[in-house]
Structures are given as C-alpha cells and as structure tokens.
Coordinates of C-alpha atoms in Angstrom, one line a residue:
Chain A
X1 CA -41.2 2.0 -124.5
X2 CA -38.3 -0.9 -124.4
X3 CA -36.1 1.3 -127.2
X4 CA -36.3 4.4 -125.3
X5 CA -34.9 2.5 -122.0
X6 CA -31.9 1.2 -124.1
X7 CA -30.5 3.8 -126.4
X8 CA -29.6 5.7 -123.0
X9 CA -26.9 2.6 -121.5
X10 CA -25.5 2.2 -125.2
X11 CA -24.5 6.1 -124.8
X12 CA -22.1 6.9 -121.8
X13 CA -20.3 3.2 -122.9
X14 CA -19.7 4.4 -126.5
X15 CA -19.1 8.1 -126.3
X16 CA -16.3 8.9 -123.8
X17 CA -14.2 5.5 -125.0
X18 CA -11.8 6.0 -128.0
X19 CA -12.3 2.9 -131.0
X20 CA -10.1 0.4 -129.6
X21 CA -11.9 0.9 -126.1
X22 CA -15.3 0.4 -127.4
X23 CA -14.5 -2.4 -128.9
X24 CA -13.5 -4.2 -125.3
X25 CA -16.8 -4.7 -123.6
X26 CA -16.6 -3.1 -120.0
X27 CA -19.7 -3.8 -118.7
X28 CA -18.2 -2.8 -116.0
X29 CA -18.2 1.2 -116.5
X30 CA -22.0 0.7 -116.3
X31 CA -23.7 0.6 -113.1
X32 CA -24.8 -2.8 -111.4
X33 CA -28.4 -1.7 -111.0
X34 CA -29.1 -0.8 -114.5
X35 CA -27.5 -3.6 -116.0
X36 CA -29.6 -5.9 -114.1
X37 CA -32.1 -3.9 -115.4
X38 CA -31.7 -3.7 -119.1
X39 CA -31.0 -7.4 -118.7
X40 CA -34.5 -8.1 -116.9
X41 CA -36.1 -6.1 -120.1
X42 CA -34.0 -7.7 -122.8
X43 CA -34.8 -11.2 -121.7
X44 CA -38.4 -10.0 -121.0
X45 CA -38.6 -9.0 -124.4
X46 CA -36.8 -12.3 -125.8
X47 CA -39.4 -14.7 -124.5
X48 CA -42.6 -12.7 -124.9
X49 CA -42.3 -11.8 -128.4
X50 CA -39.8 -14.4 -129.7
X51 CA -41.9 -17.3 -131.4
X52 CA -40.5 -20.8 -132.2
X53 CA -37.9 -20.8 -129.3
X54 CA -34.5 -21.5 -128.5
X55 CA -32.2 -21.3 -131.4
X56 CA -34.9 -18.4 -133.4
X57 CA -33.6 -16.3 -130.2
X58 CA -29.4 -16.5 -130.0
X59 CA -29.3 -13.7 -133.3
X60 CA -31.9 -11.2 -131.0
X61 CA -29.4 -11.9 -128.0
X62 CA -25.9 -11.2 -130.0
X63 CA -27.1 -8.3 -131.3
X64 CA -28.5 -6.9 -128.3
X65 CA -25.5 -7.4 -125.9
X66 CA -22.8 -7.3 -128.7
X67 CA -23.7 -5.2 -131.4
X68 CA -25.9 -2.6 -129.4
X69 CA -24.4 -2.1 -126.0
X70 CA -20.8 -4.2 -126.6
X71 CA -21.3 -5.9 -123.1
X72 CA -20.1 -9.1 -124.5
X73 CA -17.8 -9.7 -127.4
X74 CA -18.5 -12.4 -130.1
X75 CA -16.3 -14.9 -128.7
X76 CA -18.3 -14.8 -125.3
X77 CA -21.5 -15.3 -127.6
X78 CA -19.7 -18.3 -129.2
X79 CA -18.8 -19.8 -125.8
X80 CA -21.5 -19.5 -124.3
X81 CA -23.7 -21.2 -127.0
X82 CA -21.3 -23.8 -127.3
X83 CA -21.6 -23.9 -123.5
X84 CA -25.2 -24.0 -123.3
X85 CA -25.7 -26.9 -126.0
X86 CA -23.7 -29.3 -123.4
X87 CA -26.3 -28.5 -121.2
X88 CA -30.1 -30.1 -120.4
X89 CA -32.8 -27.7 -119.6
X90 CA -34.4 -25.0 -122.2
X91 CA -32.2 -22.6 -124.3
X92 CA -34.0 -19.4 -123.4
X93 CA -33.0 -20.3 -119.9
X94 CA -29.7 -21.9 -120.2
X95 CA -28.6 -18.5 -122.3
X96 CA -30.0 -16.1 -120.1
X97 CA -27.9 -17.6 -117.2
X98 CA -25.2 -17.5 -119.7
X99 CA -25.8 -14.3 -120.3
X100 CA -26.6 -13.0 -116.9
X101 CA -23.3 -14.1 -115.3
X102 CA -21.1 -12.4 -117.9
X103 CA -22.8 -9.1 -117.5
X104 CA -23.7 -9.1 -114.1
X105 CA -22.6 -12.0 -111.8
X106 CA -25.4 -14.3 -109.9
X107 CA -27.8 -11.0 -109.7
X108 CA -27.6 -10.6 -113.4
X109 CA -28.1 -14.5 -113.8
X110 CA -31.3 -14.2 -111.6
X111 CA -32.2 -10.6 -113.2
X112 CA -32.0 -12.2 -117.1
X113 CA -33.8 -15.9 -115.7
X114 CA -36.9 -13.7 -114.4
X115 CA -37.4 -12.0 -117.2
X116 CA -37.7 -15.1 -119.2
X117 CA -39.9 -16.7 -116.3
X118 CA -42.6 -14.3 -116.5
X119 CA -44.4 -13.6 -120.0
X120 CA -45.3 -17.7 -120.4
X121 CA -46.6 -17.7 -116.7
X122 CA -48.8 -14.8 -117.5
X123 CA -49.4 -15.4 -121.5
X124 CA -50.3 -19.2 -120.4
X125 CA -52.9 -18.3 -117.6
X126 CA -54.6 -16.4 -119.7
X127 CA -54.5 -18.6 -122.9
X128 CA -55.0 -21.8 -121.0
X129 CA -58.4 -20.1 -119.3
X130 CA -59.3 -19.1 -122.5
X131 CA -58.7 -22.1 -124.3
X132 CA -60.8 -24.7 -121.8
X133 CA -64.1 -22.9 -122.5
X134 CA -62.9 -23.6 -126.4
X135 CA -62.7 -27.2 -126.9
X136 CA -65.4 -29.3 -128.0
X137 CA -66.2 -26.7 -130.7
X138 CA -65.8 -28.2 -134.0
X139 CA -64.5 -25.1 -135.8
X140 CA -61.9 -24.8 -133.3
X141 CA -61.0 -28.5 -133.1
X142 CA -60.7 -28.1 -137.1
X143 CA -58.3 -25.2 -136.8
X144 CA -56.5 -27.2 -134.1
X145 CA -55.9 -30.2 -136.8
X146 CA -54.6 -27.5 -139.1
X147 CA -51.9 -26.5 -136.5
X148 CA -50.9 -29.8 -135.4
X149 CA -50.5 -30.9 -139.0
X150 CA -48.0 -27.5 -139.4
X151 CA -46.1 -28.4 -136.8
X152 CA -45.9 -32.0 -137.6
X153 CA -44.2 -30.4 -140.9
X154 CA -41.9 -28.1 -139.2
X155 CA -40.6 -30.5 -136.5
X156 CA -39.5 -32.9 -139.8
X157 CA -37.9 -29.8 -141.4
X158 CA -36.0 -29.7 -138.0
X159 CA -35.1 -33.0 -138.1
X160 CA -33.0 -33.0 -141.3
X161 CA -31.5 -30.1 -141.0
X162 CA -30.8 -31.3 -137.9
X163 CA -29.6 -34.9 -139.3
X164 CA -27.3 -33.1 -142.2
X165 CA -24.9 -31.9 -139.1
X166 CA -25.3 -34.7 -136.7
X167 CA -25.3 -37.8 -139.0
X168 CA -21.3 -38.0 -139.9
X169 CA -20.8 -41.6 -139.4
X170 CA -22.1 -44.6 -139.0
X171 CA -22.3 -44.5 -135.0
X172 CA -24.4 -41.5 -135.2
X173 CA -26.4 -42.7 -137.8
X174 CA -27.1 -46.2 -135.4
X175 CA -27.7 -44.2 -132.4
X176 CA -30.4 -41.9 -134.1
X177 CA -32.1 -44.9 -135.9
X178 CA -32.7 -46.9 -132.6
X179 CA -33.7 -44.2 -130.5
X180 CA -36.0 -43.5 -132.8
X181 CA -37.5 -46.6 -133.6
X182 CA -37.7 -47.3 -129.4
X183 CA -39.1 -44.3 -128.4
X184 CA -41.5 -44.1 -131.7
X185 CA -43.1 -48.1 -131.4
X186 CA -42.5 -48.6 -127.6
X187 CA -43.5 -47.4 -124.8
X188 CA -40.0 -46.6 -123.3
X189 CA -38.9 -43.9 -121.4
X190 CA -37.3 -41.1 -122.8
X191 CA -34.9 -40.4 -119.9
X192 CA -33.3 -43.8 -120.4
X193 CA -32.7 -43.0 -124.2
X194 CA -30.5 -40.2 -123.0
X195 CA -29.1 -42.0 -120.5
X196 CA -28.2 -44.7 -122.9
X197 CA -26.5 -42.8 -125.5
X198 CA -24.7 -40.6 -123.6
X199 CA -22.9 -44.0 -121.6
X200 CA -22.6 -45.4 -125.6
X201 CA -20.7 -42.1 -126.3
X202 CA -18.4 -42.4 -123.0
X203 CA -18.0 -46.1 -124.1
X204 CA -16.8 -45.5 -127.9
X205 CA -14.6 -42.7 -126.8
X206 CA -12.7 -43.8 -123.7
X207 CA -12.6 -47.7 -125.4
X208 CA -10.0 -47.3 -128.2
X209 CA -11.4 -51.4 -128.9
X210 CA -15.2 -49.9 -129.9
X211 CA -13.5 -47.1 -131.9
X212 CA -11.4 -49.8 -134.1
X213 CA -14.1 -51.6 -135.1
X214 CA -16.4 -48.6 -135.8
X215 CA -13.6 -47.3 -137.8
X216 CA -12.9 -50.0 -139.9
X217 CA -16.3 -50.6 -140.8
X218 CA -16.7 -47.1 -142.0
X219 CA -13.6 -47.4 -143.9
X220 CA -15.2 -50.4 -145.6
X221 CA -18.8 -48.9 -146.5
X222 CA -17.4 -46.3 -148.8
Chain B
X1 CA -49.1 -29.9 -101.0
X2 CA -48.0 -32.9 -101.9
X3 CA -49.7 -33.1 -105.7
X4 CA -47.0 -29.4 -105.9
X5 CA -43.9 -30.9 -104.8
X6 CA -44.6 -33.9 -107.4
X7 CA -45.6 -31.5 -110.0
X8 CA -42.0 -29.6 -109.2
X9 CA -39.9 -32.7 -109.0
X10 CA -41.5 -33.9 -112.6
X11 CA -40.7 -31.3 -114.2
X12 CA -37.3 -30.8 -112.6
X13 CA -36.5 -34.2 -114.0
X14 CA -38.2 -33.8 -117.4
X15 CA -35.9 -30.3 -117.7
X16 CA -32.6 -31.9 -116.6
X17 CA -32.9 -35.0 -119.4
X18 CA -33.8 -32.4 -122.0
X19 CA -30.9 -31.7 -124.3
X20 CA -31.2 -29.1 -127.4
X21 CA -34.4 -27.7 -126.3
X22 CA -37.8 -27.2 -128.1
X23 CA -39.1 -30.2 -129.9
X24 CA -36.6 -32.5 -128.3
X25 CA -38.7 -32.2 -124.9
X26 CA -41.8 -33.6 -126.8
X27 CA -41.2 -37.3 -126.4
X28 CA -40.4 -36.3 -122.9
X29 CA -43.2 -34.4 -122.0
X30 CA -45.1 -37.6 -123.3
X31 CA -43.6 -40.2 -121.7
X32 CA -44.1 -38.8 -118.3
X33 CA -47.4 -37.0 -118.7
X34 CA -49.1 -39.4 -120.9
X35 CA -47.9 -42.4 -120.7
X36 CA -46.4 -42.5 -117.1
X37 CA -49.1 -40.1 -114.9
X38 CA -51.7 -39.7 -117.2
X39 CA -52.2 -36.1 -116.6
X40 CA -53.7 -36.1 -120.3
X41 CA -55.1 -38.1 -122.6
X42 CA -52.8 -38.4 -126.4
X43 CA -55.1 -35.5 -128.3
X44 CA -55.4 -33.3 -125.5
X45 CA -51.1 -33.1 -124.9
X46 CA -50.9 -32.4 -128.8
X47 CA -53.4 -29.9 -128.8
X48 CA -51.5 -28.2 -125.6
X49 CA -48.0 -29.0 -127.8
X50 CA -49.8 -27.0 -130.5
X51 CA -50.7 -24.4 -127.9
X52 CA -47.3 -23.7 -126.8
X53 CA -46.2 -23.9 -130.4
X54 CA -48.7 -21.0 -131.1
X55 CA -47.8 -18.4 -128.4
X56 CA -44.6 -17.0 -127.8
X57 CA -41.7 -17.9 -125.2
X58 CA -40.0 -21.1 -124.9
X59 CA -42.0 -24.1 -126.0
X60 CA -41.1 -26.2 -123.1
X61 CA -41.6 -23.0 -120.7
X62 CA -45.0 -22.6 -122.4
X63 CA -46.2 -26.5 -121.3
X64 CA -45.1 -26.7 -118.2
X65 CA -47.0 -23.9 -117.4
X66 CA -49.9 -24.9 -118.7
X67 CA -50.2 -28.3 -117.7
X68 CA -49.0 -27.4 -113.8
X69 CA -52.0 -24.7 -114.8
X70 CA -54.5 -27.9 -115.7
X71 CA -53.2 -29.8 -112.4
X72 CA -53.5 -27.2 -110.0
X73 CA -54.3 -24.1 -110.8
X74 CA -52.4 -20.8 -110.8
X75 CA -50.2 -22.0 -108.0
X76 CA -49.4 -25.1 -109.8
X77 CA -48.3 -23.1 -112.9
X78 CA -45.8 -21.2 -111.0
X79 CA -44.5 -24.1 -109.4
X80 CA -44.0 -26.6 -112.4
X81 CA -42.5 -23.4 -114.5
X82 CA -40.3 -23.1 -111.8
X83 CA -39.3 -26.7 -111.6
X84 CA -38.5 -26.4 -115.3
X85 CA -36.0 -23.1 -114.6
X86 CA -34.5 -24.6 -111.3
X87 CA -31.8 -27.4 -113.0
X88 CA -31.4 -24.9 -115.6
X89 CA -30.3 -22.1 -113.2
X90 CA -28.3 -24.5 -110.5
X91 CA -25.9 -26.4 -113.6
X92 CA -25.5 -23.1 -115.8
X93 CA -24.2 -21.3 -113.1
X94 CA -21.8 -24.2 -112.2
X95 CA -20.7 -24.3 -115.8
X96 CA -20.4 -20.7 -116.2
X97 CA -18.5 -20.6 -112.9
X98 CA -15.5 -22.9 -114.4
X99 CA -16.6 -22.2 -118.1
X100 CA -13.5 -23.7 -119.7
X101 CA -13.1 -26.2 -118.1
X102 CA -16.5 -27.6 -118.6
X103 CA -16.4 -26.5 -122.2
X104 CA -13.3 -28.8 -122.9
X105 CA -13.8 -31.8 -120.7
X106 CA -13.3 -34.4 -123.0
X107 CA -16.0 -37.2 -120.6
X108 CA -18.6 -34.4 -121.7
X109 CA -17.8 -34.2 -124.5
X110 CA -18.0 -38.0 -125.2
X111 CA -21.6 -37.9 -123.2
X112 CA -22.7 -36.1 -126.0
X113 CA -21.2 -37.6 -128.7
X114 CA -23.7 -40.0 -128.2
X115 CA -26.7 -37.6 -126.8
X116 CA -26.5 -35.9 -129.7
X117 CA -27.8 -38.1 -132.5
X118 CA -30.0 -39.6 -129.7
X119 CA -31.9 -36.4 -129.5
X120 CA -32.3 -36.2 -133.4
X121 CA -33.8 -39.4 -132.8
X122 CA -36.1 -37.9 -130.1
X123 CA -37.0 -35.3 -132.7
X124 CA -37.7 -38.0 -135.2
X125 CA -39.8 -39.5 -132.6
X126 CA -41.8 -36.2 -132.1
X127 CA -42.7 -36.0 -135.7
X128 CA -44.2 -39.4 -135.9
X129 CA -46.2 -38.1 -132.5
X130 CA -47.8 -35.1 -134.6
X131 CA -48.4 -37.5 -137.5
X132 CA -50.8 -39.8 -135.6
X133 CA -52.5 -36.5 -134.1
X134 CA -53.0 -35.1 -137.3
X135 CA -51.9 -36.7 -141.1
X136 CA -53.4 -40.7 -139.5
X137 CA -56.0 -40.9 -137.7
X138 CA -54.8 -43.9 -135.5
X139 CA -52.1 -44.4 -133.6
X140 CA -49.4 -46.0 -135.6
X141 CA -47.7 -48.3 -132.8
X142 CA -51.2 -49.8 -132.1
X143 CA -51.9 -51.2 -136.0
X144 CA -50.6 -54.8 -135.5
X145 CA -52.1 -54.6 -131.5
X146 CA -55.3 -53.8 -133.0
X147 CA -55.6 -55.2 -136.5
X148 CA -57.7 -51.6 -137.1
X149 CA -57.7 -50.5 -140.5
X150 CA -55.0 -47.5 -141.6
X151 CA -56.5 -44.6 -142.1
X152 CA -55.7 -41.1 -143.5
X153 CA -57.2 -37.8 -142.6
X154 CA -56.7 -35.9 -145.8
X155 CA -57.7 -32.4 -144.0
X156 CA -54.2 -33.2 -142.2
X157 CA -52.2 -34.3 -145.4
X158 CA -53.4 -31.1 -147.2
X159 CA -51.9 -28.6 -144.2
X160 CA -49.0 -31.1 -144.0
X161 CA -48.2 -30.6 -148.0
X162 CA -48.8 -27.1 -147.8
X163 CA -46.3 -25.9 -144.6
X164 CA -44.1 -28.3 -146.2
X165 CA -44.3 -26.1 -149.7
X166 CA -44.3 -22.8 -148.3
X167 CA -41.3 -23.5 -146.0
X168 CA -39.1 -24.7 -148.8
X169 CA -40.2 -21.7 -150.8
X170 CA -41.0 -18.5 -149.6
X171 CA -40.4 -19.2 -145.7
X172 CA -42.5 -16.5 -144.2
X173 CA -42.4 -16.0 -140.4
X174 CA -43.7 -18.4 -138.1
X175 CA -47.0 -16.8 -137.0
X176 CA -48.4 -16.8 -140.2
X177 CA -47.2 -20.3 -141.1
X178 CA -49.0 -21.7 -138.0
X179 CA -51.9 -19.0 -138.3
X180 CA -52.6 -20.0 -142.2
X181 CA -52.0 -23.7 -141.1
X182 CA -55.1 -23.0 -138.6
X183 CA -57.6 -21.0 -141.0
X184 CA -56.5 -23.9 -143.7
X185 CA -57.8 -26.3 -140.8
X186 CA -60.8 -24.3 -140.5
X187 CA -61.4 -24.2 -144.0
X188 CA -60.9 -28.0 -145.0
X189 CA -63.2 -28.6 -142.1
X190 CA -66.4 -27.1 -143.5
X191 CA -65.9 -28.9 -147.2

C-alpha cells in the first residue's frame, strides 16, 4: 500500500532532470500538498514498525528522503542529526521536525510530527487495555521477567558502546561515574544531573584555570 | 482538569531534560513517576518500560502514553503524549530556523560536553534499574537500609547470559531477542 504511494513522487523528480540535476534535491519541483503527504506516511511508517527507537530509525530516514526521492542531500542528514543530538526531547520527534522543515517548512514539520504521534497513541490504547486484564497471571509475569532481564542486557550493551565514544578523558570519565553512582544509590533527581553537568561543561570550557588542571593531570596519568 | 494539565506539564518537563533519547529517559521516567508522584509502584514501571521496549515507536513516546493512559484514560494518553512532542516541536523548529548557528555555538557545545557523559551515566543508571527488577530480587540501594539478605533470581541471570551471548554473536533483530527473552521467561518459570 505505502510502496505504491511512493514510487509515483520519486518519478517526475528523477525523470525530466539530467544527472547533475538529480543529484541537487529540489523538493521544490514537487507539490506542497504531496510532500506533506509522503512525509505524514514515511514518519507514520518510521514509528509504527521501527522497534528499538531513535538511533535504529536515522538509516530508514536517509534512505527514504536521500536515496529514494533525493529531497535531502547527505550533508542535510549529517546536520540535522548532529543538530538533533544537541537537543532534549525523543529522536523520532526531534528528526521528524528536522526533517519536516527541510522538505516542507512548519506544515511539513507538523505533517512528519503527526505521523510519528499517532501509531504509539493507538498501538498503546490497545496494548495497555489488553495488558491490565494480563497481570497477576504467573505465566505472564514469568515471560515479563524474561523481557526485563533482555532489556536489562541490551541497555548495558548500550552503555559501552556508548562509553567507547564518550569516555576520552578523564573529565568524562568523572562526570559519568558520579552520575551514576547518584542517580543509581540515591534518591536524586535526574533533572538536576543534567542540569549539573551541562553548568560543569560550561564551567571547564569557558574557565581556561579548570582546563589546566584537567589537562595536566591527564598528561600525568599516562 | 486539573490532574491533565499536571499530566502535560510532567511530561513536558520529563521530555525537555531528556538528552539522547530511549534508555536515557528511564531514570527520568522514574524519578518523577516513582519516586516523586507515585503514579506506580517500582515492578509495575519496569514492566511498562518492558512494554514499551516490546512494541514499536519511540520508547519514551510508548510510556508516556501508557501511563497518561493508566492516569486518565484515553484523554490522558493523548494529552501526556502530547506533552512529550510539544518541547520537541517548539526548540527544533527554533534550531532548525537558525540551524548554523545553533549547530556551532560554542556555550552549547560546552553544555554538552558535560551532558554527554552524564547521560551515559543515566544509562548506566538504567541498567542497574532493570537489574533489581529482574537478575536481584531486591533492590540494591536498600541492602545496608535493610540488612536483607542478597538474593539472586537465577530465572533472570539465565535470560541475562543468554541476550548477552546471542547479541555478541549472531545479533538477530530485536523482536525476536525480546520475544525468545519472553518464552525463555516462560519456560524457566515452569522448571
């Protein structure tokens, strides 16, 4: 159904244009209306059938708006993620505003968000009345254990892969351990953790003094 | 009325500290709704964690709609999903508006020179959360509260040892890690 709807926009972009013009997006050439449309179904698609979230969904996105329909280049891709990693909220989100804006303006924001919005709203409901009549039965409590154990081991698989690309120094390495220690054995707020290590980071950047000393002791450590 | 607006504004706020998505909302998510409001107890937000783990769309998308589901119904599910989306939509479109400029700002960048390995600490948090829900069977910052004995489920360390193995090895896709991660479960449980 979804694949019939977007061979069609990839068509009059790539026929009529000679190499060198296809390979400029102009997502221009197509009409408003239908690029607010495929961009409503793409991110549809995205968050309804895309398990895992966030990162698993940035190669589904490239290739749809680069590779199939060359609405966006790889450099806006790059940007944008780069973009959207500076920012709070959830990926899926963040990226279909990204995304949205580039192809469309503040309609194709709102278009790509919506889409994103509704499978969980509709996929939850249903799950959620499904799953209260479910609890309390020990075969499903017993599958329950199973799953939280398998994420338990995925989130630590995310962790140091994670931890190889943020832990360069031995700043990062102190910031990581005590927020993870506090918000681990106390009962702290998480907001203030971010709130906390994002002043540290302002403080060891714009106070040369900090830097120094951070410096020298990482030159003496090795 | 009231109880919607809250439910918006919580999750406006848990949404605008969240930075790298997914697993980094977890400690979050607990913070305010189990240990601030008490909209669940420990067991029951991991199971919903697992819940949103299990279906597709956006982890943190997938709890706030099911918790603004548990609070208030169908309206409240619309509302706290929307409270998630809302600081999402109003700062990306300010940063897409003036997209280089925000991209080389050198006070963000120094923000989250320091956000950065704070959220792998978040992270790091998380899995200690899913440990005491599933490999102990007591919560681990309560041992020297309590003085009660540390105990292992062994069900849990089984599936633990076994997602860990297959997703060093063969790596299949995530439904059937999770889904053979639940029939193990299911499995262990009738030994």
């Amino acid at each position: 159904m979804t694949s019939n709807k977007t061979t069609p926009p990839a068509r009059p972009d790539d026929t009529p244009d000679t190499p060198e013009a296809a390979a400029t997006p102009c997502p221009e050439q197509v009409p408003r209306l239908h690029r607010l449309r495929v961009l409503f179904w793409v991110f549809l698609g995205i968050s309804a059938f895309s398990l895992g979230g966030g990162l698993a969904m940035l190669p589904i996105m490239s290739r749809e708006f680069v590779t199939k329909r060359h609405w966006l280049t790889d450099d806006d891709m790059v940007d944008s993620i780069a973009v959207m990693q500076s920012l709070p909220g959830i990926i899926a989100t963040n990226m279909s505003v990204l995304i949205g804006w580039r192809v469309a303006g503040i309609p194709g924001a709102l278009a790509a968000t919506a889409g994103v919005f509704l499978p969980p709203l509709v996929v939850i409901l249903v799950i959620a009345t499904l799953f209260r009549q479910l609890t309390g039965n020990p075969a499903v409590d017993n599958i329950f254990l199973g799953v939280r154990a398998a994420i338990c081991a995925l989130i630590l698989l995310t962790a140091i892969k994670l931890g190889r690309q943020i832990l360069k120094g031995a700043y990062e390495i102190v910031v990581a351990f005590i927020s993870f220690v506090i918000l681990a054995f106390f009962p702290v707020d998480a907001i203030w953790v971010i709130i906390l290590a994002g002043l540290s980071g302002l403080a060891m950047t714009f106070f040369p003094a900090l830097r120094l000393k951070k410096n020298q002791t990482g030159a003496k450590t090795p | 009325m009231k109880q919607l607006l809250n439910l918006y504004f919580l999750f406006c706020k848990i949404s605008l500290f969240t930075f790298g998505g997914g697993y980094a909302m977890v400690p979050l998510f607990q913070s305010e709704l189990v240990t601030k409001h008490q909209f669940l107890s420990q067991d029951a937000f991991a199971n919903m964690v697992a819940l949103a783990q299990m279906t597709p769309g956006p982890i943190g998308m997938n709890s706030a709609t099911y918790i603004g589901f548990d609070q208030a119904g169908v309206l409240g599910a619309f509302i706290a999903t929307l409270g998630v989306v809302t600081p999402s939509l109003v700062l990306t479109m300010a940063a897409a508006a003036g997209i280089d400029r925000w991209k080389n700002s050198p006070a963000l960048r120094a923000a989250l020179s320091g956000i950065r390995p704070a959220v792998l600490g978040l992270i790091a948090a998380a899995v200690i959360f899913f440990a005491e829900a599933s490999v102990f069977e007591t919560p681990l910052c309560f041992l020297w509260q309590t003085g009660q004995n540390f105990c292992l489920c062994w069900q849990g360390i089984v599936v633990f040892a076994a997602v860990i193995a297959v997703e060093l090895t063969i790596k299949p896709n995530l439904i059937i890690t999770v889904g053979g991660a639940g029939l193990l479960g299911w499995l262990l449980g009738l030994i």
